[in-house]
Short mmCIF file of C-alpha atoms in Angstrom, two decimals:
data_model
loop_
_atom_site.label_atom_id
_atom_site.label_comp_id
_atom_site.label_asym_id
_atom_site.label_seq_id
_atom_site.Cartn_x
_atom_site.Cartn_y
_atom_site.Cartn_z
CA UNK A 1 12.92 -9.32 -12.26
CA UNK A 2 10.42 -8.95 -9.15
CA UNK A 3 11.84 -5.68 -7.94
CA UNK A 4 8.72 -5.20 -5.31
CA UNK A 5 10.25 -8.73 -3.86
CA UNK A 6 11.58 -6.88 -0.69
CA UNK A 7 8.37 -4.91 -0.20
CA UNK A 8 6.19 -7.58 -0.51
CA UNK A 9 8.38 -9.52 2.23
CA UNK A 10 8.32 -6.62 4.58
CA UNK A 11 4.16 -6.08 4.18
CA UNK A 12 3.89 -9.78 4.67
CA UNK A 13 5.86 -9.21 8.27
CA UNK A 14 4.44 -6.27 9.16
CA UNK A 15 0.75 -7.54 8.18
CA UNK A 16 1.63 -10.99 10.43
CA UNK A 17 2.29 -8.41 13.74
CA UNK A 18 -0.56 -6.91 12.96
CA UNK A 19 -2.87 -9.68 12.57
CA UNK A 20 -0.93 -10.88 15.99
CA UNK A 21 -1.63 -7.79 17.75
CA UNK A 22 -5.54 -8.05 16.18
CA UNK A 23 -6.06 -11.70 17.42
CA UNK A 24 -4.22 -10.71 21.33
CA UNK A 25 -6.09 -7.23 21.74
CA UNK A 26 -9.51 -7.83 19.69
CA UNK A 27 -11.09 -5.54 22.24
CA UNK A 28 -8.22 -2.82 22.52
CA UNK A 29 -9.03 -2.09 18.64
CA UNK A 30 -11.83 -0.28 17.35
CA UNK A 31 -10.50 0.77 14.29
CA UNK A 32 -13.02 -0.19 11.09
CA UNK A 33 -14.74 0.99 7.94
CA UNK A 34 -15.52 5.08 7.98
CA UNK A 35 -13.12 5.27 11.31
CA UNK A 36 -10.61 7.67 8.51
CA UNK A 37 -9.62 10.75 10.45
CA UNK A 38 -5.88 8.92 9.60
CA UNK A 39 -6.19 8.72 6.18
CA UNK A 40 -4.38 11.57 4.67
CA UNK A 41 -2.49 12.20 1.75
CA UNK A 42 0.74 11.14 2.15
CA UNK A 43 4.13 11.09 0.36
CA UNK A 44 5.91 7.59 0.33
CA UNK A 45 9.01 6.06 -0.53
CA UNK A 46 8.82 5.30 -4.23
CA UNK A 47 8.93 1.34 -3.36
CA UNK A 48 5.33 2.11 -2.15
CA UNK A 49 4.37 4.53 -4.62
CA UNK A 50 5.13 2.08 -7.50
CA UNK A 51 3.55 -0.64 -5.56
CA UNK A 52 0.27 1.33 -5.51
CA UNK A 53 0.62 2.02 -9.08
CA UNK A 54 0.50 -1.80 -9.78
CA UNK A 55 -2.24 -2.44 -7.94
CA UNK A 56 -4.01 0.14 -9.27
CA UNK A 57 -3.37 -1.39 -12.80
CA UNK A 58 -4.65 -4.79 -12.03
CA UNK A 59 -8.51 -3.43 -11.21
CA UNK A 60 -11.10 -3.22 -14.05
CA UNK A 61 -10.51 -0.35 -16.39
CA UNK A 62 -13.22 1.66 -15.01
CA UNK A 63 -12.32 1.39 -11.22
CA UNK A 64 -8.43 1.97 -12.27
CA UNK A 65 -9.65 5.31 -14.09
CA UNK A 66 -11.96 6.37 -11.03
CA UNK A 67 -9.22 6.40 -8.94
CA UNK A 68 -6.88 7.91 -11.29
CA UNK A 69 -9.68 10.90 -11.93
CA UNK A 70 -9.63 11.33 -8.14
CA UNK A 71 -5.83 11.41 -7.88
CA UNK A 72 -5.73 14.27 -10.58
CA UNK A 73 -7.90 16.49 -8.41
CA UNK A 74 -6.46 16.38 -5.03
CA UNK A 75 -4.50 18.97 -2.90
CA UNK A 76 -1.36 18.18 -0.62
CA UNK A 77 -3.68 18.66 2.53
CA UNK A 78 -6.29 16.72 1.25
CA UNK A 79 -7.55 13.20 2.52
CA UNK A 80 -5.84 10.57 0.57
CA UNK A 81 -7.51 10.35 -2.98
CA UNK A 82 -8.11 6.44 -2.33
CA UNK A 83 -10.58 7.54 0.77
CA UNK A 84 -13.79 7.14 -0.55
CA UNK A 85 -17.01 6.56 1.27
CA UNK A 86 -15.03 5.98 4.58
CA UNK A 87 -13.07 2.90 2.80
CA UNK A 88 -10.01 2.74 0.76
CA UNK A 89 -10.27 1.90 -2.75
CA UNK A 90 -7.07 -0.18 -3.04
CA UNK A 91 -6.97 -1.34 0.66
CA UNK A 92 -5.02 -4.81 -0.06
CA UNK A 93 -2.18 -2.53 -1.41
CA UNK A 94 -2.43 0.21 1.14
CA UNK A 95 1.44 1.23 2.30
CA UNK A 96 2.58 0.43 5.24
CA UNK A 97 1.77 3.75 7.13
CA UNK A 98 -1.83 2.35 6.81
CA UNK A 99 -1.27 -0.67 7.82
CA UNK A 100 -0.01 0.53 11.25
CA UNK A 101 -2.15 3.46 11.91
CA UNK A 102 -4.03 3.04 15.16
CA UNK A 103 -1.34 0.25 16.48
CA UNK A 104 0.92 0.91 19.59
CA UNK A 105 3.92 2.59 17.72
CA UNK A 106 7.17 3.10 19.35
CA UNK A 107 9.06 6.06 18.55
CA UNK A 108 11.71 8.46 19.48
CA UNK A 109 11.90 12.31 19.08
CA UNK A 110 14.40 14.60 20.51
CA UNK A 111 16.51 11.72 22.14
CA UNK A 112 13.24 10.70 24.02
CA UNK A 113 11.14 7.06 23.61
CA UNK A 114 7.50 7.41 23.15
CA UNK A 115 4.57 5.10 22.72
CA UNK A 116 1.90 6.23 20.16
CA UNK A 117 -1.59 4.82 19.61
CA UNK A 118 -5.09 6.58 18.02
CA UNK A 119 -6.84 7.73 21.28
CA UNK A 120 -9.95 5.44 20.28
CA UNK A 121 -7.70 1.62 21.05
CA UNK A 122 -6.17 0.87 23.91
CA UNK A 123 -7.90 2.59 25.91
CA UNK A 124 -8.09 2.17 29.89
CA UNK A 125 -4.80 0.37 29.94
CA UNK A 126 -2.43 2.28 32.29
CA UNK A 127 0.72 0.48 30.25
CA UNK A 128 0.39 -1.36 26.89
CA UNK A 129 1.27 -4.57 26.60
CA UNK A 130 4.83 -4.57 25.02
CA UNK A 131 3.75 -7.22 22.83
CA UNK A 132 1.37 -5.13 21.32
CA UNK A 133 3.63 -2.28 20.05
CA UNK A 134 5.47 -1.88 17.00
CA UNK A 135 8.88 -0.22 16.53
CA UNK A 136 8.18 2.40 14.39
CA UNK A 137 12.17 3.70 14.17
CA UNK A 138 12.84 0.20 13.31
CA UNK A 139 10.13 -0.27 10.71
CA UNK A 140 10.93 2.77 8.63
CA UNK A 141 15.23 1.83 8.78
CA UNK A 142 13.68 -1.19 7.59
CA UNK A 143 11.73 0.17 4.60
CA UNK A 144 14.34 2.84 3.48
CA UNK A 145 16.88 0.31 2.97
CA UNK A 146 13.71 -1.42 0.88
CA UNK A 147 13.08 1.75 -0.47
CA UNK A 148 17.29 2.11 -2.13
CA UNK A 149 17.36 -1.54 -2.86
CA UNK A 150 14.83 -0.81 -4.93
CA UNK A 151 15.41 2.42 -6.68
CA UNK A 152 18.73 0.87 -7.59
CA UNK A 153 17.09 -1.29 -8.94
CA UNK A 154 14.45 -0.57 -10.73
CA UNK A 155 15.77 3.30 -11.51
CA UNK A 156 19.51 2.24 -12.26
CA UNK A 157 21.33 5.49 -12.68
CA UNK A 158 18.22 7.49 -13.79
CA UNK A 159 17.30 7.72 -9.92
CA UNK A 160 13.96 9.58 -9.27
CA UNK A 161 14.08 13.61 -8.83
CA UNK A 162 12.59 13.66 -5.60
CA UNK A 163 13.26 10.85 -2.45
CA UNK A 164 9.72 10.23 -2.28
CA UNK A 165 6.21 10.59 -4.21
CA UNK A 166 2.73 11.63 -3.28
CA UNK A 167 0.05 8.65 -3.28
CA UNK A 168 -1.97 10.91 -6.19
CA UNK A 169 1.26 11.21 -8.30
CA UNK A 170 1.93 7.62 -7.57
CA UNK A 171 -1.67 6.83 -8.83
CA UNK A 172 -0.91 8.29 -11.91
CA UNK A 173 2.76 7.07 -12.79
CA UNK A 174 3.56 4.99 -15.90
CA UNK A 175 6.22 3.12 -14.43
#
């Protein structure tokens, strides 16, 4: 049974606004290699976590136990143990918080709609595009009912401790 199925559905979505937004705004983005000051480590819903964890299983032995040697010695606060050199080690399996950094994100806190995007795209613009953001709220409803499909699932009745998992411990899970 494919129980990444859902995930892999809602990456190819999210990846297809992206590439959208990309191809309508190629000068509004300036995100690339060694632009990182987003990349920290993060916890994730265990539908990403595990996803990781797969990836990470189909590199070469010695890549897979780089990473894994880089996951065992990093702190809460640190950057995310797959930033190296300004690049991400497992990039095509990133989660979907990296996928959307830098992108117009729409949000709400405290009752109140905001737009967010990394000060560095977009910039001049006195109103983005609406076209050109993404619906955060709606996005993350989205990948926590993923997120249970999943751990149904895949977990049954043994259900994880903890709602979510750091991107080191997911590195390191034998799932």
């Amino acid at each position: 049974m494919d129980y990444l199925r859902n995930y892999r559905q809602l990456v190819e979505r999210v990846d297809g606004l992206n590439q959208r937004i990309l191809q309508d705004y190629p000068e509004q983005i300036h995100c690339h290699p060694g632009c990182d000051s987003c990349c920290r480590h993060l916890a994730l819903f265990w539908v990403e976590g595990v996803a990781l964890s797969f990836a990470l299983r189909e590199l070469p032995r010695d890549e897979a136990e780089h990473i894994r040697q880089r996951a065992r010695c990093v702190g809460p606060d640190d950057p995310c143990p797959l930033l190296e050199g300004g690049r991400c080690l497992l990039y095509a399996a990133r989660p979907l918080i990296c996928r959307t950094h830098g992108l117009p994100l729409l949000g709400q806190r405290d009752g109140e709609r905001f737009v967010d995007v990394c000060p560095k795209n977009f910039q001049g613009i006195a109103q983005l595009p609406p076209a050109a953001v993404l619906d955060l709220d709606r996005l993350n409803v989205t990948l926590a009912s993923v997120n249970s499909l999943f751990v149904a699932e895949a977990f049954g009745s043994e259900k994880p401790a903890t709602e979510r998992v750091f991107i080191a411990e997911a590195l390191l899970l034998e799932f």
